[in-house]
mmCIF file of C-alpha atoms and ligand atoms in Angstrom:
data_model
loop_
_atom_site.group_PDB
_atom_site.id
_atom_site.type_symbol
_atom_site.label_atom_id
_atom_site.label_comp_id
_atom_site.label_asym_id
_atom_site.label_seq_id
_atom_site.Cartn_x
_atom_site.Cartn_y
_atom_site.Cartn_z
ATOM 1 C CA MET A 28 14.547 -97.737 4.590
ATOM 2 C CA LEU A 29 17.268 -96.883 2.061
ATOM 3 C CA PRO A 30 20.830 -97.875 2.939
ATOM 4 C CA ARG A 31 23.008 -94.994 4.073
ATOM 5 C CA GLU A 32 25.700 -93.708 1.692
ATOM 6 C CA THR A 33 29.020 -93.341 3.529
ATOM 7 C CA LEU A 34 31.372 -92.623 0.659
ATOM 8 C CA PRO A 35 30.289 -91.790 -2.884
ATOM 9 C CA GLY A 36 28.677 -94.896 -4.369
ATOM 10 C CA VAL A 37 29.099 -96.949 -1.185
ATOM 11 C CA TYR A 38 25.785 -98.021 0.384
ATOM 12 C CA VAL A 39 25.798 -99.631 3.795
ATOM 13 C CA CYS A 40 22.996 -102.052 4.630
ATOM 14 C CA ALA A 41 22.172 -103.260 8.146
ATOM 15 C CA ASP A 42 23.070 -106.872 7.384
ATOM 16 C CA ALA A 43 23.543 -109.404 4.601
ATOM 17 C CA ALA A 44 19.784 -109.921 4.292
ATOM 18 C CA GLU A 45 19.168 -106.197 3.688
ATOM 19 C CA LEU A 46 22.121 -106.134 1.281
ATOM 20 C CA ALA A 47 20.505 -108.921 -0.755
ATOM 21 C CA ARG A 48 17.135 -107.170 -0.661
ATOM 22 C CA THR A 49 18.613 -103.844 -1.747
ATOM 23 C CA ALA A 50 20.469 -105.543 -4.597
ATOM 24 C CA ALA A 51 17.332 -107.453 -5.653
ATOM 25 C CA ARG A 52 15.271 -104.253 -5.749
ATOM 26 C CA ARG A 53 17.924 -102.502 -7.849
ATOM 27 C CA PHE A 54 18.264 -105.554 -10.140
ATOM 28 C CA VAL A 55 14.531 -105.288 -10.905
ATOM 29 C CA ASP A 56 14.770 -101.522 -11.515
ATOM 30 C CA TRP A 57 17.806 -101.852 -13.771
ATOM 31 C CA ALA A 58 16.183 -104.707 -15.677
ATOM 32 C CA TRP A 59 13.103 -102.589 -16.374
ATOM 33 C CA GLN A 60 15.234 -99.618 -17.459
ATOM 34 C CA SER A 61 17.502 -101.675 -19.745
ATOM 35 C CA ILE A 62 14.650 -103.640 -21.333
ATOM 36 C CA ALA A 63 12.611 -100.466 -21.890
ATOM 37 C CA LYS A 64 15.616 -98.737 -23.463
ATOM 38 C CA GLU A 65 17.352 -101.555 -25.365
ATOM 39 C CA GLY A 66 14.990 -104.556 -25.329
ATOM 40 C CA ASN A 67 17.132 -106.708 -23.068
ATOM 41 C CA PHE A 68 19.141 -106.830 -19.835
ATOM 42 C CA ASN A 69 22.632 -108.304 -20.123
ATOM 43 C CA VAL A 70 24.152 -109.303 -16.799
ATOM 44 C CA ALA A 71 27.393 -110.932 -15.657
ATOM 45 C CA LEU A 72 26.835 -112.771 -12.382
ATOM 46 C CA SER A 73 29.459 -112.968 -9.675
ATOM 47 C CA GLY A 74 30.727 -116.176 -8.151
ATOM 48 C CA GLY A 75 31.525 -116.808 -4.520
ATOM 49 C CA SER A 76 29.143 -117.035 -1.569
ATOM 50 C CA THR A 77 28.076 -113.403 -1.072
ATOM 51 C CA PRO A 78 25.627 -113.166 -3.991
ATOM 52 C CA GLN A 79 23.876 -116.484 -3.206
ATOM 53 C CA GLU A 80 21.266 -114.758 -1.005
ATOM 54 C CA LEU A 81 20.559 -112.296 -3.811
ATOM 55 C CA TYR A 82 20.071 -115.150 -6.278
ATOM 56 C CA ARG A 83 17.742 -116.915 -3.838
ATOM 57 C CA LEU A 84 15.727 -113.707 -3.382
ATOM 58 C CA LEU A 85 15.402 -113.055 -7.118
ATOM 59 C CA ALA A 86 13.901 -116.554 -7.445
ATOM 60 C CA THR A 87 11.144 -115.873 -4.875
ATOM 61 C CA PRO A 88 7.632 -115.132 -6.236
ATOM 62 C CA GLU A 89 7.931 -111.508 -4.983
ATOM 63 C CA PHE A 90 10.902 -110.683 -7.208
ATOM 64 C CA ARG A 91 10.668 -113.385 -9.908
ATOM 65 C CA ALA A 92 7.388 -111.911 -11.152
ATOM 66 C CA GLN A 93 8.935 -108.452 -11.569
ATOM 67 C CA VAL A 94 11.600 -109.464 -14.100
ATOM 68 C CA ASP A 95 10.942 -110.116 -17.801
ATOM 69 C CA TRP A 96 13.251 -113.154 -17.796
ATOM 70 C CA PRO A 97 12.956 -113.976 -21.528
ATOM 71 C CA ARG A 98 14.661 -110.621 -22.121
ATOM 72 C CA VAL A 99 17.467 -111.264 -19.656
ATOM 73 C CA HIS A 100 20.805 -112.778 -20.728
ATOM 74 C CA LEU A 101 23.023 -114.130 -17.962
ATOM 75 C CA PHE A 102 26.773 -114.537 -18.240
ATOM 76 C CA TRP A 103 29.457 -114.994 -15.571
ATOM 77 C CA GLY A 104 32.334 -112.763 -14.528
ATOM 78 C CA ASP A 105 34.484 -115.776 -13.846
ATOM 79 C CA GLU A 106 34.389 -119.530 -13.325
ATOM 80 C CA ARG A 107 36.450 -122.213 -11.716
ATOM 81 C CA ALA A 108 37.925 -125.075 -13.752
ATOM 82 C CA VAL A 109 35.349 -127.514 -12.367
ATOM 83 C CA PRO A 110 32.310 -129.274 -13.863
ATOM 84 C CA PRO A 111 28.947 -127.526 -13.557
ATOM 85 C CA ASP A 112 27.715 -130.010 -10.922
ATOM 86 C CA SER A 113 30.668 -129.276 -8.629
ATOM 87 C CA PRO A 114 29.857 -127.371 -5.403
ATOM 88 C CA GLU A 115 32.700 -125.062 -6.486
ATOM 89 C CA SER A 116 30.971 -124.116 -9.733
ATOM 90 C CA ASN A 117 29.770 -120.500 -9.895
ATOM 91 C CA TYR A 118 27.330 -121.532 -12.618
ATOM 92 C CA GLY A 119 26.189 -124.578 -10.615
ATOM 93 C CA ASN A 120 25.457 -122.467 -7.539
ATOM 94 C CA ALA A 121 23.510 -119.874 -9.543
ATOM 95 C CA ARG A 122 21.641 -122.666 -11.337
ATOM 96 C CA ARG A 123 20.548 -124.205 -8.035
ATOM 97 C CA GLU A 124 19.533 -120.902 -6.388
ATOM 98 C CA LEU A 125 18.136 -119.016 -9.392
ATOM 99 C CA LEU A 126 18.144 -120.540 -12.882
ATOM 100 C CA LEU A 127 16.007 -123.582 -12.045
ATOM 101 C CA ARG A 128 13.397 -121.312 -10.431
ATOM 102 C CA VAL A 129 12.845 -118.550 -12.980
ATOM 103 C CA PRO A 130 11.464 -118.733 -16.555
ATOM 104 C CA ILE A 131 14.710 -117.792 -18.305
ATOM 105 C CA PRO A 132 15.175 -119.562 -21.644
ATOM 106 C CA ALA A 133 18.141 -121.958 -21.712
ATOM 107 C CA GLY A 134 19.516 -120.038 -24.702
ATOM 108 C CA ASN A 135 19.782 -116.931 -22.499
ATOM 109 C CA VAL A 136 22.151 -118.595 -20.032
ATOM 110 C CA HIS A 137 25.794 -118.506 -21.099
ATOM 111 C CA ARG A 138 28.054 -120.421 -18.767
ATOM 112 C CA MET A 139 31.852 -120.432 -18.958
ATOM 113 C CA GLU A 140 32.943 -124.009 -19.764
ATOM 114 C CA ALA A 141 36.084 -123.651 -17.677
ATOM 115 C CA GLU A 142 36.244 -127.381 -17.046
ATOM 116 C CA ASP A 143 37.043 -127.974 -20.711
ATOM 117 C CA ALA A 144 40.398 -129.715 -21.191
ATOM 118 C CA ASN A 145 40.990 -127.140 -23.922
ATOM 119 C CA ILE A 146 40.163 -124.115 -21.766
ATOM 120 C CA GLY A 147 41.720 -121.792 -24.333
ATOM 121 C CA ARG A 148 39.182 -122.880 -26.925
ATOM 122 C CA ALA A 149 36.407 -122.549 -24.322
ATOM 123 C CA ALA A 150 37.523 -118.970 -23.673
ATOM 124 C CA HIS A 151 37.422 -118.258 -27.401
ATOM 125 C CA ASP A 152 33.925 -119.729 -27.572
ATOM 126 C CA TYR A 153 32.890 -117.481 -24.679
ATOM 127 C CA GLU A 154 34.168 -114.430 -26.496
ATOM 128 C CA SER A 155 32.019 -115.523 -29.469
ATOM 129 C CA ALA A 156 28.946 -115.685 -27.224
ATOM 130 C CA LEU A 157 29.707 -112.204 -25.893
ATOM 131 C CA ARG A 158 30.082 -110.952 -29.457
ATOM 132 C CA GLN A 159 26.809 -112.579 -30.505
ATOM 133 C CA PHE A 160 24.628 -111.223 -27.714
ATOM 134 C CA LEU A 161 26.165 -107.967 -26.461
ATOM 135 C CA PRO A 162 26.587 -104.567 -28.115
ATOM 136 C CA LEU A 163 30.114 -103.177 -28.164
ATOM 137 C CA ASP A 164 31.207 -99.928 -26.545
ATOM 138 C CA ASP A 165 33.105 -97.217 -28.436
ATOM 139 C CA ARG A 166 36.367 -99.094 -27.820
ATOM 140 C CA GLY A 167 35.015 -102.346 -29.199
ATOM 141 C CA PHE A 168 34.442 -104.142 -25.891
ATOM 142 C CA PRO A 169 31.179 -105.943 -24.994
ATOM 143 C CA ARG A 170 28.967 -103.701 -22.872
ATOM 144 C CA PHE A 171 27.050 -105.314 -20.016
ATOM 145 C CA HIS A 172 24.152 -103.460 -18.419
ATOM 146 C CA LEU A 173 25.212 -104.890 -15.045
ATOM 147 C CA ILE A 174 28.268 -106.721 -13.778
ATOM 148 C CA LEU A 175 28.085 -108.116 -10.230
ATOM 149 C CA LEU A 176 31.431 -108.562 -8.497
ATOM 150 C CA GLY A 177 32.689 -109.848 -5.178
ATOM 151 C CA LEU A 178 35.779 -108.829 -3.226
ATOM 152 C CA GLY A 179 38.391 -111.303 -2.071
ATOM 153 C CA LYS A 180 40.233 -110.767 1.211
ATOM 154 C CA GLU A 181 43.424 -109.818 -0.618
ATOM 155 C CA GLY A 182 41.660 -107.509 -3.054
ATOM 156 C CA HIS A 183 40.933 -109.796 -5.993
ATOM 157 C CA THR A 184 37.712 -109.559 -7.932
ATOM 158 C CA ALA A 185 36.335 -111.959 -10.518
ATOM 159 C CA SER A 186 39.498 -114.001 -11.083
ATOM 160 C CA LEU A 187 41.801 -110.988 -11.312
ATOM 161 C CA PHE A 188 44.333 -111.493 -8.531
ATOM 162 C CA PRO A 189 47.046 -109.165 -7.192
ATOM 163 C CA GLY A 190 50.307 -109.431 -9.137
ATOM 164 C CA SER A 191 48.706 -111.080 -12.154
ATOM 165 C CA LYS A 192 50.010 -109.963 -15.539
ATOM 166 C CA LEU A 193 46.368 -110.173 -16.575
ATOM 167 C CA LEU A 194 45.902 -106.801 -14.851
ATOM 168 C CA ARG A 195 47.809 -105.288 -17.791
ATOM 169 C CA GLU A 196 45.539 -106.921 -20.428
ATOM 170 C CA THR A 197 44.234 -104.336 -22.860
ATOM 171 C CA SER A 198 42.686 -106.315 -25.720
ATOM 172 C CA ARG A 199 41.397 -109.802 -24.858
ATOM 173 C CA TRP A 200 37.883 -110.117 -23.443
ATOM 174 C CA VAL A 201 38.233 -113.464 -21.671
ATOM 175 C CA SER A 202 41.352 -115.027 -20.170
ATOM 176 C CA THR A 203 42.293 -118.266 -18.420
ATOM 177 C CA PRO A 204 44.915 -117.455 -15.763
ATOM 178 C CA LEU A 205 46.643 -120.064 -13.643
ATOM 179 C CA VAL A 206 46.141 -118.607 -10.156
ATOM 180 C CA PRO A 207 49.184 -119.465 -7.952
ATOM 181 C CA LYS A 208 47.331 -118.555 -4.750
ATOM 182 C CA ILE A 209 44.790 -121.315 -5.343
ATOM 183 C CA GLY A 210 46.953 -123.567 -7.544
ATOM 184 C CA ALA A 211 44.221 -123.795 -10.148
ATOM 185 C CA ARG A 212 43.204 -122.300 -13.455
ATOM 186 C CA ARG A 213 40.225 -119.979 -13.819
ATOM 187 C CA MET A 214 38.299 -118.378 -16.670
ATOM 188 C CA THR A 215 37.577 -114.661 -16.210
ATOM 189 C CA LEU A 216 36.398 -111.535 -17.928
ATOM 190 C CA THR A 217 39.244 -109.047 -18.281
ATOM 191 C CA LEU A 218 39.475 -105.494 -16.940
ATOM 192 C CA PRO A 219 38.585 -103.817 -20.262
ATOM 193 C CA VAL A 220 35.264 -105.721 -20.288
ATOM 194 C CA LEU A 221 34.530 -104.857 -16.658
ATOM 195 C CA GLU A 222 35.268 -101.203 -17.461
ATOM 196 C CA ALA A 223 32.933 -101.182 -20.467
ATOM 197 C CA ALA A 224 29.887 -101.906 -18.280
ATOM 198 C CA VAL A 225 27.002 -99.518 -17.759
ATOM 199 C CA ARG A 226 27.154 -100.440 -14.104
ATOM 200 C CA VAL A 227 29.447 -102.499 -11.873
ATOM 201 C CA VAL A 228 28.182 -103.438 -8.423
ATOM 202 C CA PHE A 229 30.435 -104.929 -5.751
ATOM 203 C CA LEU A 230 28.597 -106.984 -3.116
ATOM 204 C CA VAL A 231 30.659 -107.181 0.085
ATOM 205 C CA ALA A 232 29.489 -108.654 3.395
ATOM 206 C CA GLY A 233 31.004 -109.847 6.639
ATOM 207 C CA ALA A 234 33.509 -108.593 9.216
ATOM 208 C CA ASP A 235 36.265 -110.568 7.490
ATOM 209 C CA LYS A 236 36.028 -108.134 4.564
ATOM 210 C CA ALA A 237 36.237 -104.949 6.694
ATOM 211 C CA SER A 238 40.010 -104.500 6.317
ATOM 212 C CA ILE A 239 40.169 -105.099 2.590
ATOM 213 C CA LEU A 240 37.092 -102.969 1.934
ATOM 214 C CA ARG A 241 38.661 -100.066 3.794
ATOM 215 C CA GLU A 242 41.906 -100.551 1.844
ATOM 216 C CA VAL A 243 40.064 -100.656 -1.478
ATOM 217 C CA LEU A 244 37.980 -97.568 -0.770
ATOM 218 C CA CYS A 245 40.334 -95.412 1.266
ATOM 219 C CA ASP A 246 43.956 -96.395 0.657
ATOM 220 C CA HIS A 247 46.150 -95.975 -2.396
ATOM 221 C CA PRO A 248 48.512 -98.962 -2.508
ATOM 222 C CA ASP A 249 51.041 -99.146 -5.306
ATOM 223 C CA PRO A 250 50.377 -101.174 -7.357
ATOM 224 C CA PRO A 251 46.624 -100.749 -6.910
ATOM 225 C CA LEU A 252 44.531 -103.742 -5.911
ATOM 226 C CA PRO A 253 42.580 -105.473 -8.700
ATOM 227 C CA ALA A 254 39.254 -104.337 -7.198
ATOM 228 C CA GLN A 255 40.526 -100.732 -7.256
ATOM 229 C CA MET A 256 41.369 -101.029 -10.941
ATOM 230 C CA VAL A 257 37.734 -101.679 -11.955
ATOM 231 C CA LYS A 258 36.685 -98.160 -13.025
ATOM 232 C CA PRO A 259 33.898 -98.127 -15.610
ATOM 233 C CA ARG A 260 34.884 -95.707 -18.372
ATOM 234 C CA GLU A 261 31.398 -94.271 -18.763
ATOM 235 C CA GLY A 262 29.365 -96.364 -16.346
ATOM 236 C CA GLU A 263 29.019 -96.282 -12.590
ATOM 237 C CA ARG A 264 30.644 -98.292 -9.827
ATOM 238 C CA LEU A 265 28.645 -99.049 -6.705
ATOM 239 C CA PHE A 266 29.412 -100.917 -3.502
ATOM 240 C CA PHE A 267 26.559 -102.561 -1.612
ATOM 241 C CA VAL A 268 28.032 -103.610 1.733
ATOM 242 C CA ASP A 269 26.735 -104.629 5.144
ATOM 243 C CA GLU A 270 27.571 -102.928 8.463
ATOM 244 C CA ALA A 271 30.053 -105.661 9.376
ATOM 245 C CA ALA A 272 32.093 -105.135 6.211
ATOM 246 C CA ALA A 273 31.823 -101.344 6.630
ATOM 247 C CA SER A 274 32.933 -101.431 10.274
ATOM 248 C CA LYS A 275 36.366 -99.952 9.442
ATOM 249 C CA LEU A 276 34.978 -97.251 7.181
ATOM 250 C CA SER A 277 33.958 -93.800 8.147
ATOM 251 C CA ALA A 278 33.723 -90.793 5.853
ATOM 252 C CA SER A 279 35.558 -88.676 8.449
ATOM 253 C CA GLN A 280 38.484 -91.117 8.567
ATOM 254 C CA SER A 281 39.187 -91.326 4.907
ATOM 255 C CA GLN A 282 39.591 -89.448 1.699
ATOM 256 C CA PRO A 283 36.402 -90.105 -0.258
ATOM 257 C CA MET A 284 36.931 -92.646 -3.011
ATOM 258 C CA PRO A 285 37.400 -90.810 -6.345
ATOM 259 C CA LYS A 286 33.836 -90.451 -7.576
ATOM 260 C CA GLY A 287 32.998 -93.026 -10.228
ATOM 261 C CA ASN A 288 31.407 -91.784 -13.428
ATOM 262 C CA SER A 289 28.008 -91.966 -11.833
HETATM 263 C C1 6PG B 429 34.959 -116.549 -7.331
HETATM 264 C C2 6PG B 429 34.545 -115.116 -7.389
HETATM 265 C C3 6PG B 429 35.422 -114.286 -6.513
HETATM 266 C C4 6PG B 429 34.553 -113.926 -5.327
HETATM 267 C C5 6PG B 429 35.357 -113.345 -4.196
HETATM 268 C C6 6PG B 429 34.462 -113.126 -2.968
HETATM 269 O O1 6PG B 429 34.830 -117.262 -8.326
HETATM 270 O O2 6PG B 429 35.348 -116.945 -6.207
HETATM 271 O O3 6PG B 429 34.331 -114.615 -8.571
HETATM 272 O O4 6PG B 429 35.928 -113.127 -7.126
HETATM 273 O O5 6PG B 429 33.563 -112.983 -5.761
HETATM 274 O O6 6PG B 429 36.383 -114.265 -3.876
HETATM 275 O O7 6PG B 429 33.930 -114.392 -2.606
HETATM 276 P P1 6PG B 429 32.886 -114.528 -1.386
HETATM 277 O O8 6PG B 429 31.640 -113.829 -1.820
HETATM 278 O O9 6PG B 429 32.689 -116.019 -1.230
HETATM 279 O O10 6PG B 429 33.532 -113.878 -0.177
#
Protein backbone atom coordinates (compact mmCIF):
# COMPACT_ATOMS: atom_id res chain seq x y z
CA MET A 1 0.00 0.00 0.00
CA LEU A 2 1.44 3.40 -0.94
CA PRO A 3 1.91 5.93 1.86
CA ARG A 4 -0.70 8.67 1.92
CA GLU A 5 0.33 12.18 0.82
CA THR A 6 -0.86 14.76 3.35
CA LEU A 7 0.88 17.88 2.09
CA PRO A 8 2.65 18.18 -1.25
CA GLY A 9 5.71 15.94 -1.16
CA VAL A 10 4.99 14.67 2.37
CA TYR A 11 4.31 10.91 2.52
CA VAL A 12 3.07 9.40 5.75
CA CYS A 13 3.91 5.76 6.44
CA ALA A 14 2.23 3.64 9.11
CA ASP A 15 5.42 3.22 11.14
CA ALA A 16 9.20 3.39 11.00
CA ALA A 17 9.39 -0.05 9.37
CA GLU A 18 7.11 1.02 6.49
CA LEU A 19 9.05 4.28 6.21
CA ALA A 20 12.28 2.31 5.75
CA ARG A 21 10.62 -0.01 3.24
CA THR A 22 9.17 2.88 1.23
CA ALA A 23 12.56 4.61 1.19
CA ALA A 24 14.32 1.37 0.17
CA ARG A 25 11.91 0.83 -2.72
CA ARG A 26 12.41 4.40 -3.94
CA PHE A 27 16.21 4.12 -3.51
CA VAL A 28 16.16 1.13 -5.89
CA ASP A 29 13.94 2.97 -8.40
CA TRP A 30 16.07 6.11 -8.32
CA ALA A 31 19.25 4.07 -8.65
CA TRP A 32 17.91 2.36 -11.77
CA GLN A 33 16.79 5.69 -13.27
CA SER A 34 20.08 7.49 -12.54
CA ILE A 35 22.28 4.63 -13.75
CA ALA A 36 20.21 4.21 -16.92
CA LYS A 37 20.39 7.95 -17.61
CA GLU A 38 23.90 8.89 -16.42
CA GLY A 39 25.75 5.62 -15.72
CA ASN A 40 25.92 6.08 -11.96
CA PHE A 41 23.97 6.95 -8.82
CA ASN A 42 25.58 9.53 -6.54
CA VAL A 43 24.12 9.61 -3.04
CA ALA A 44 24.82 11.53 0.16
CA LEU A 45 23.78 9.46 3.17
CA SER A 46 22.31 10.98 6.29
CA GLY A 47 23.65 10.45 9.78
CA GLY A 48 21.65 9.95 12.93
CA SER A 49 19.50 6.98 13.94
CA THR A 50 16.47 7.33 11.65
CA PRO A 51 18.08 6.03 8.44
CA GLN A 52 19.70 2.98 10.11
CA GLU A 53 16.67 0.77 9.36
CA LEU A 54 16.81 1.85 5.72
CA TYR A 55 20.50 0.95 5.53
CA ARG A 56 19.81 -2.43 7.13
CA LEU A 57 17.00 -3.08 4.62
CA LEU A 58 19.11 -2.13 1.60
CA ALA A 59 21.66 -4.73 2.75
CA THR A 60 19.10 -7.58 2.80
CA PRO A 61 19.16 -10.03 -0.16
CA GLU A 62 15.75 -8.68 -1.31
CA PHE A 63 17.02 -5.15 -1.92
CA ARG A 64 20.80 -5.70 -2.24
CA ALA A 65 20.28 -7.69 -5.44
CA GLN A 66 18.28 -4.87 -7.04
CA VAL A 67 21.04 -2.24 -6.91
CA ASP A 68 24.02 -2.10 -9.29
CA TRP A 69 26.41 -1.25 -6.44
CA PRO A 70 29.56 -0.85 -8.58
CA ARG A 71 27.78 2.12 -10.17
CA VAL A 72 26.81 3.70 -6.86
CA HIS A 73 28.98 6.33 -5.15
CA LEU A 74 28.24 7.04 -1.50
CA PHE A 75 29.11 10.26 0.28
CA TRP A 76 27.86 11.75 3.56
CA GLY A 77 25.85 14.88 4.26
CA ASP A 78 27.73 15.42 7.47
CA GLU A 79 30.02 13.74 9.98
CA ARG A 80 31.01 14.09 13.58
CA ALA A 81 34.62 14.81 14.58
CA VAL A 82 35.11 11.22 15.76
CA PRO A 83 37.08 8.25 14.40
CA PRO A 84 35.28 5.88 12.03
CA ASP A 85 35.07 3.13 14.68
CA SER A 86 33.26 5.42 17.14
CA PRO A 87 29.58 4.59 17.79
CA GLU A 88 28.99 8.29 17.02
CA SER A 89 30.41 7.99 13.50
CA ASN A 90 27.83 8.38 10.72
CA TYR A 91 30.21 6.54 8.39
CA GLY A 92 30.85 3.82 10.99
CA ASN A 93 27.13 3.19 11.47
CA ALA A 94 26.49 3.01 7.71
CA ARG A 95 29.52 0.74 7.30
CA ARG A 96 28.19 -1.69 9.91
CA GLU A 97 24.60 -1.73 8.60
CA LEU A 98 25.21 -1.44 4.84
CA LEU A 99 28.73 -1.11 3.42
CA LEU A 100 30.08 -4.40 4.79
CA ARG A 101 27.07 -6.24 3.33
CA VAL A 102 26.83 -4.98 -0.25
CA PRO A 103 29.31 -5.33 -3.15
CA ILE A 104 30.20 -1.64 -3.38
CA PRO A 105 33.84 -1.03 -4.35
CA ALA A 106 35.89 0.67 -1.63
CA GLY A 107 36.76 3.42 -4.12
CA ASN A 108 33.05 4.28 -4.36
CA VAL A 109 32.76 5.07 -0.65
CA HIS A 110 33.82 8.60 0.26
CA ARG A 111 33.79 9.24 3.98
CA MET A 112 34.32 12.63 5.60
CA GLU A 113 37.54 12.41 7.66
CA ALA A 114 36.15 14.77 10.28
CA GLU A 115 38.37 13.30 12.97
CA ASP A 116 41.43 14.74 11.25
CA ALA A 117 43.35 17.14 13.49
CA ASN A 118 43.50 19.39 10.43
CA ILE A 119 39.76 19.27 9.71
CA GLY A 120 40.07 22.23 7.34
CA ARG A 121 42.38 20.25 5.09
CA ALA A 122 40.04 17.24 5.36
CA ALA A 123 37.17 19.45 4.20
CA HIS A 124 39.26 20.62 1.25
CA ASP A 125 40.05 17.01 0.40
CA TYR A 126 36.33 16.21 0.53
CA GLU A 127 35.57 19.00 -1.89
CA SER A 128 38.19 17.46 -4.21
CA ALA A 129 36.42 14.10 -4.03
CA LEU A 130 33.11 15.78 -4.84
CA ARG A 131 34.74 17.53 -7.78
CA GLN A 132 36.29 14.29 -9.03
CA PHE A 133 33.15 12.16 -8.96
CA LEU A 134 30.13 14.45 -9.34
CA PRO A 135 28.92 16.58 -12.25
CA LEU A 136 28.33 20.25 -11.48
CA ASP A 137 25.02 22.06 -11.81
CA ASP A 138 24.61 25.29 -13.79
CA ARG A 139 25.85 27.27 -10.78
CA GLY A 140 28.98 25.17 -10.41
CA PHE A 141 27.89 23.10 -7.41
CA PRO A 142 28.19 19.28 -7.25
CA ARG A 143 24.89 17.64 -8.17
CA PHE A 144 23.84 14.57 -6.20
CA HIS A 145 21.11 12.31 -7.56
CA LEU A 146 19.88 11.80 -3.98
CA ILE A 147 20.62 13.45 -0.66
CA LEU A 148 19.11 11.81 2.44
CA LEU A 149 18.57 14.13 5.39
CA GLY A 150 17.30 13.86 8.94
CA LEU A 151 15.53 16.47 11.06
CA GLY A 152 16.76 17.51 14.48
CA LYS A 153 14.28 18.48 17.20
CA GLU A 154 15.22 22.15 16.88
CA GLY A 155 15.09 22.13 13.09
CA HIS A 156 18.69 21.37 12.15
CA THR A 157 19.54 19.13 9.24
CA ALA A 158 22.90 17.67 8.29
CA SER A 159 25.07 19.81 10.57
CA LEU A 160 23.34 23.08 9.70
CA PHE A 161 22.02 24.38 13.01
CA PRO A 162 19.72 27.33 13.78
CA GLY A 163 21.61 30.61 14.14
CA SER A 164 24.71 29.36 12.36
CA LYS A 165 26.42 31.83 10.05
CA LEU A 166 26.91 28.81 7.81
CA LEU A 167 23.27 29.26 6.76
CA ARG A 168 24.45 32.31 4.79
CA GLU A 169 27.20 30.36 2.95
CA THR A 170 26.93 30.86 -0.79
CA SER A 171 30.17 29.48 -2.24
CA ARG A 172 31.90 26.75 -0.20
CA TRP A 173 30.77 23.16 -0.69
CA VAL A 174 31.94 21.69 2.62
CA SER A 175 32.33 23.44 5.97
CA THR A 176 33.50 22.55 9.47
CA PRO A 177 31.35 24.48 11.97
CA LEU A 178 31.90 24.43 15.71
CA VAL A 179 28.38 23.63 16.94
CA PRO A 180 27.77 25.40 20.31
CA LYS A 181 24.70 23.28 21.06
CA ILE A 182 26.80 20.12 21.12
CA GLY A 183 30.16 21.73 21.97
CA ALA A 184 31.85 19.91 19.12
CA ARG A 185 33.00 20.47 15.57
CA ARG A 186 31.29 18.84 12.60
CA MET A 187 31.95 18.52 8.87
CA THR A 188 28.92 19.21 6.66
CA LEU A 189 27.77 19.84 3.14
CA THR A 190 26.56 23.41 2.75
CA LEU A 191 23.13 24.65 1.66
CA PRO A 192 24.16 25.39 -1.95
CA VAL A 193 25.18 21.73 -2.37
CA LEU A 194 21.96 20.46 -0.80
CA GLU A 195 20.01 22.75 -3.15
CA ALA A 196 21.85 21.49 -6.23
CA ALA A 197 20.51 17.94 -5.75
CA VAL A 198 18.16 16.19 -8.13
CA ARG A 199 16.28 15.00 -5.08
CA VAL A 200 16.42 15.63 -1.33
CA VAL A 201 14.54 13.24 0.94
CA PHE A 202 13.97 13.94 4.63
CA LEU A 203 13.40 10.82 6.75
CA VAL A 204 11.52 11.72 9.94
CA ALA A 205 10.13 9.25 12.48
CA GLY A 206 8.87 9.26 16.04
CA ALA A 207 6.45 11.28 18.16
CA ASP A 208 9.34 13.40 19.44
CA LYS A 209 9.63 14.91 15.95
CA ALA A 210 5.91 15.77 15.59
CA SER A 211 6.25 19.38 16.81
CA ILE A 212 9.29 20.27 14.75
CA LEU A 213 7.92 18.55 11.65
CA ARG A 214 4.73 20.58 11.90
CA GLU A 215 6.77 23.77 12.38
CA VAL A 216 8.97 22.98 9.38
CA LEU A 217 6.07 22.16 7.08
CA CYS A 218 3.37 24.54 8.25
CA ASP A 219 4.87 27.51 10.08
CA HIS A 220 6.93 30.41 8.81
CA PRO A 221 9.37 31.36 11.57
CA ASP A 222 11.72 34.26 10.98
CA PRO A 223 14.52 33.43 10.50
CA PRO A 224 13.51 30.16 8.83
CA LEU A 225 14.72 26.89 10.29
CA PRO A 226 17.69 25.22 8.56
CA ALA A 227 15.49 22.34 7.36
CA GLN A 228 13.10 24.88 5.79
CA MET A 229 15.97 26.48 3.89
CA VAL A 230 16.76 23.29 1.93
CA LYS A 231 14.90 24.01 -1.33
CA PRO A 232 16.39 22.25 -4.35
CA ARG A 233 16.71 24.79 -7.16
CA GLU A 234 15.60 22.38 -9.86
CA GLY A 235 15.18 19.13 -7.96
CA GLU A 236 12.47 17.87 -5.66
CA ARG A 237 12.13 17.79 -1.89
CA LEU A 238 10.28 14.91 -0.28
CA PHE A 239 9.45 14.01 3.30
CA PHE A 240 9.00 10.35 4.22
CA VAL A 241 7.57 10.36 7.74
CA ASP A 242 5.77 7.92 10.01
CA GLU A 243 2.34 8.45 11.61
CA ALA A 244 3.90 9.33 14.96
CA ALA A 245 5.95 12.17 13.48
CA ALA A 246 2.94 13.30 11.41
CA SER A 247 0.58 13.29 14.39
CA LYS A 248 0.47 17.11 14.54
CA LEU A 249 -0.02 17.53 10.81
CA SER A 250 -3.24 17.72 8.96
CA ALA A 251 -3.80 19.29 5.56
CA SER A 252 -6.92 21.05 6.88
CA GLN A 253 -4.96 22.65 9.74
CA SER A 254 -2.19 24.16 7.75
CA GLN A 255 -1.24 26.09 4.69
CA PRO A 256 0.26 23.54 2.31
CA MET A 257 4.04 23.74 2.21
CA PRO A 258 5.11 25.75 -0.87
CA LYS A 259 5.34 23.07 -3.54
CA GLY A 260 8.93 22.02 -4.18
CA ASN A 261 10.11 21.95 -7.77
CA SER A 262 8.77 18.46 -8.16
C1 LIG B 1 23.79 13.82 12.48
C2 LIG B 1 22.77 14.03 11.41
C3 LIG B 1 21.66 14.90 11.91
C4 LIG B 1 20.49 13.96 12.09
C5 LIG B 1 19.37 14.60 12.87
C6 LIG B 1 18.26 13.57 13.15
O1 LIG B 1 24.97 13.69 12.18
O2 LIG B 1 23.32 13.71 13.65
O3 LIG B 1 23.21 14.35 10.23
O4 LIG B 1 21.32 15.96 11.05
O5 LIG B 1 20.02 13.57 10.79
O6 LIG B 1 19.90 15.06 14.10
O7 LIG B 1 18.85 12.51 13.89
P1 LIG B 1 17.99 11.21 14.31
O8 LIG B 1 17.66 10.50 13.03
O9 LIG B 1 18.91 10.42 15.20
O10 LIG B 1 16.75 11.72 15.02
